[in-house]
């Protein structure tokens, strides 16, 4: 089975993303965290910063992609996997396509804006010149619970 080789790593790196999402809570942001991994090493990480930076593009995935590209000195991350606690939106999915990310692994599904299968599937659209392997629902309960806690406390 293809995913079994990745399963332990996927959970490990998604838990790191969950820790980053907690930092987002501390910063007053929606708790989403992301890490970019290449050859088993974290090369970029981030959490939502849209509110604090007044920047709608500062989602966790974009922050992590920018850090990884900066570290690699390359806007292409062809052998990398991006781990994120919430299913990516269309903007973040588009950025992953442009970066040529190999895989995306996410925790909670997003029935409102998910662009990795929930609402639309940008990452697997065959008409684009690149597709991304997607694995969703990893550590899903913890990722979903973190978001639910955050929004419950804000009401």
CSV table of C-alpha atoms in Angstrom, one decimal:
chain,number,residue,atom,x,y,z
A,1,UNK,CA,0.0,0.0,0.0
A,2,UNK,CA,1.4,3.4,-1.1
A,3,UNK,CA,0.5,5.4,2.0
A,4,UNK,CA,1.9,2.9,4.6
A,5,UNK,CA,5.5,4.0,3.9
A,6,UNK,CA,4.5,7.6,4.6
A,7,UNK,CA,2.0,6.9,7.4
A,8,UNK,CA,4.3,7.4,10.4
A,9,UNK,CA,6.0,10.4,8.9
A,10,UNK,CA,2.7,11.9,7.9
A,11,UNK,CA,1.4,11.7,11.5
A,12,UNK,CA,4.6,13.1,12.9
A,13,UNK,CA,4.8,16.1,10.7
A,14,UNK,CA,1.1,16.8,11.0
A,15,UNK,CA,1.5,16.9,14.8
A,16,UNK,CA,4.2,19.5,14.3
A,17,UNK,CA,1.7,21.5,12.2
A,18,UNK,CA,-0.8,21.2,15.1
A,19,UNK,CA,1.8,22.7,17.4
A,20,UNK,CA,2.2,25.6,15.0
A,21,UNK,CA,-1.5,26.0,14.9
A,22,UNK,CA,-1.5,26.5,18.7
A,23,UNK,CA,0.9,29.4,18.1
A,24,UNK,CA,-1.7,30.9,15.8
A,25,UNK,CA,-4.2,30.8,18.6
A,26,UNK,CA,-1.8,32.6,20.9
A,27,UNK,CA,-1.4,35.3,18.2
A,28,UNK,CA,-5.2,35.7,17.8
A,29,UNK,CA,-5.3,33.9,14.5
A,30,UNK,CA,-7.4,31.0,13.2
A,31,UNK,CA,-5.5,27.9,14.3
A,32,UNK,CA,-4.0,26.5,11.1
A,33,UNK,CA,-0.4,25.3,10.9
A,34,UNK,CA,1.7,24.0,8.1
A,35,UNK,CA,5.1,22.5,7.5
A,36,UNK,CA,7.0,21.8,4.3
A,37,UNK,CA,9.2,18.7,4.3
A,38,UNK,CA,11.9,17.6,1.9
A,39,UNK,CA,13.9,14.4,2.4
A,40,UNK,CA,12.5,14.0,5.9
A,41,UNK,CA,13.6,17.5,7.0
A,42,UNK,CA,11.4,20.5,7.7
A,43,UNK,CA,12.4,23.2,5.3
A,44,UNK,CA,9.6,25.7,6.0
A,45,UNK,CA,6.9,26.2,8.5
A,46,UNK,CA,4.2,28.6,9.4
A,47,UNK,CA,0.8,29.4,10.9
A,48,UNK,CA,-2.0,31.7,9.9
A,49,UNK,CA,-0.9,35.4,10.0
A,50,UNK,CA,-3.7,37.1,7.9
A,51,UNK,CA,-5.1,39.0,10.8
A,52,UNK,CA,-1.8,40.2,12.4
A,53,UNK,CA,-0.3,41.1,9.0
A,54,UNK,CA,-3.5,42.5,7.4
A,55,UNK,CA,-2.8,40.2,4.5
A,56,UNK,CA,-5.4,37.8,3.1
A,57,UNK,CA,-2.6,35.7,1.5
A,58,UNK,CA,-0.8,34.9,4.8
A,59,UNK,CA,-2.4,31.5,5.3
A,60,UNK,CA,-0.3,28.9,7.0
A,61,UNK,CA,0.5,27.2,3.8
A,62,UNK,CA,1.7,30.3,2.0
A,63,UNK,CA,3.9,31.3,5.0
A,64,UNK,CA,5.4,27.8,5.1
A,65,UNK,CA,5.9,27.8,1.3
A,66,UNK,CA,7.6,31.2,1.4
A,67,UNK,CA,10.0,30.0,4.1
A,68,UNK,CA,10.8,26.8,2.3
A,69,UNK,CA,11.4,28.5,-1.0
A,70,UNK,CA,13.6,31.1,0.7
A,71,UNK,CA,15.6,28.4,2.4
A,72,UNK,CA,16.0,26.3,-0.8
A,73,UNK,CA,16.6,29.5,-2.8
A,74,UNK,CA,14.2,28.1,-5.4
A,75,UNK,CA,10.5,28.7,-6.0
A,76,UNK,CA,10.1,25.0,-7.0
A,77,UNK,CA,9.7,22.4,-4.3
A,78,UNK,CA,9.3,19.4,-6.5
A,79,UNK,CA,10.2,16.6,-4.1
A,80,UNK,CA,8.5,18.2,-1.1
A,81,UNK,CA,5.4,17.4,1.0
A,82,UNK,CA,3.3,20.1,2.6
A,83,UNK,CA,1.5,19.1,5.8
A,84,UNK,CA,-1.4,21.3,7.0
A,85,UNK,CA,-4.0,21.0,9.7
A,86,UNK,CA,-6.9,22.1,7.5
A,87,UNK,CA,-7.7,21.2,3.9
A,88,UNK,CA,-6.2,23.9,1.7
A,89,UNK,CA,-8.3,26.6,0.0
A,90,UNK,CA,-8.1,27.5,-3.7
A,91,UNK,CA,-5.4,30.2,-3.2
A,92,UNK,CA,-3.1,27.9,-1.2
A,93,UNK,CA,-3.7,25.0,-3.6
A,94,UNK,CA,-2.8,27.2,-6.5
A,95,UNK,CA,0.4,28.2,-4.8
A,96,UNK,CA,1.3,24.6,-4.2
A,97,UNK,CA,0.7,23.9,-7.9
A,98,UNK,CA,3.1,26.8,-8.8
A,99,UNK,CA,5.7,25.5,-6.4
A,100,UNK,CA,5.3,22.0,-7.9
A,101,UNK,CA,4.7,20.4,-4.4
A,102,UNK,CA,4.7,16.6,-4.7
A,103,UNK,CA,2.3,15.7,-1.9
A,104,UNK,CA,-0.2,17.5,0.4
A,105,UNK,CA,-1.2,15.8,3.6
A,106,UNK,CA,-4.0,17.5,5.6
A,107,UNK,CA,-5.9,16.9,8.8
A,108,UNK,CA,-9.4,18.3,8.9
A,109,UNK,CA,-11.7,18.6,5.9
A,110,UNK,CA,-13.1,22.0,5.1
A,111,UNK,CA,-16.7,21.8,3.7
A,112,UNK,CA,-16.8,25.6,3.2
A,113,UNK,CA,-13.6,26.4,1.2
A,114,UNK,CA,-11.7,23.1,0.8
A,115,UNK,CA,-10.0,22.9,-2.6
A,116,UNK,CA,-8.5,19.4,-2.2
A,117,UNK,CA,-11.8,17.7,-2.7
A,118,UNK,CA,-14.4,19.1,-0.4
A,119,UNK,CA,-15.8,21.9,-2.5
A,120,UNK,CA,-13.5,21.6,-5.6
A,121,UNK,CA,-10.3,19.8,-6.3
A,122,UNK,CA,-7.7,22.2,-7.6
A,123,UNK,CA,-4.8,19.9,-6.7
A,124,UNK,CA,-6.0,17.0,-8.9
A,125,UNK,CA,-7.4,19.0,-11.8
A,126,UNK,CA,-6.0,17.1,-14.9
A,127,UNK,CA,-6.2,20.3,-17.1
A,128,UNK,CA,-3.5,21.9,-15.1
A,129,UNK,CA,0.1,21.2,-16.0
A,130,UNK,CA,0.9,19.7,-12.6
A,131,UNK,CA,-1.1,17.7,-10.1
A,132,UNK,CA,-0.4,17.0,-6.4
A,133,UNK,CA,-0.9,13.8,-4.6
A,134,UNK,CA,-3.4,14.4,-1.7
A,135,UNK,CA,-3.9,12.5,1.5
A,136,UNK,CA,-6.6,14.0,3.8
A,137,UNK,CA,-8.0,13.1,7.2
A,138,UNK,CA,-4.6,12.4,9.0
A,139,UNK,CA,-4.9,13.2,12.7
A,140,UNK,CA,-8.3,14.5,11.6
A,141,UNK,CA,-10.1,14.5,15.0
A,142,UNK,CA,-7.4,16.5,16.7
A,143,UNK,CA,-7.2,19.0,13.9
A,144,UNK,CA,-11.0,19.5,13.8
A,145,UNK,CA,-11.2,19.7,17.6
A,146,UNK,CA,-8.6,22.5,17.7
A,147,UNK,CA,-10.6,24.5,15.2
A,148,UNK,CA,-13.9,23.9,17.0
A,149,UNK,CA,-12.4,24.9,20.3
A,150,UNK,CA,-11.1,28.1,18.8
A,151,UNK,CA,-14.4,29.2,17.3
A,152,UNK,CA,-16.4,28.1,20.3
A,153,UNK,CA,-14.3,30.4,22.5
A,154,UNK,CA,-14.7,33.3,20.1
A,155,UNK,CA,-18.5,33.2,20.2
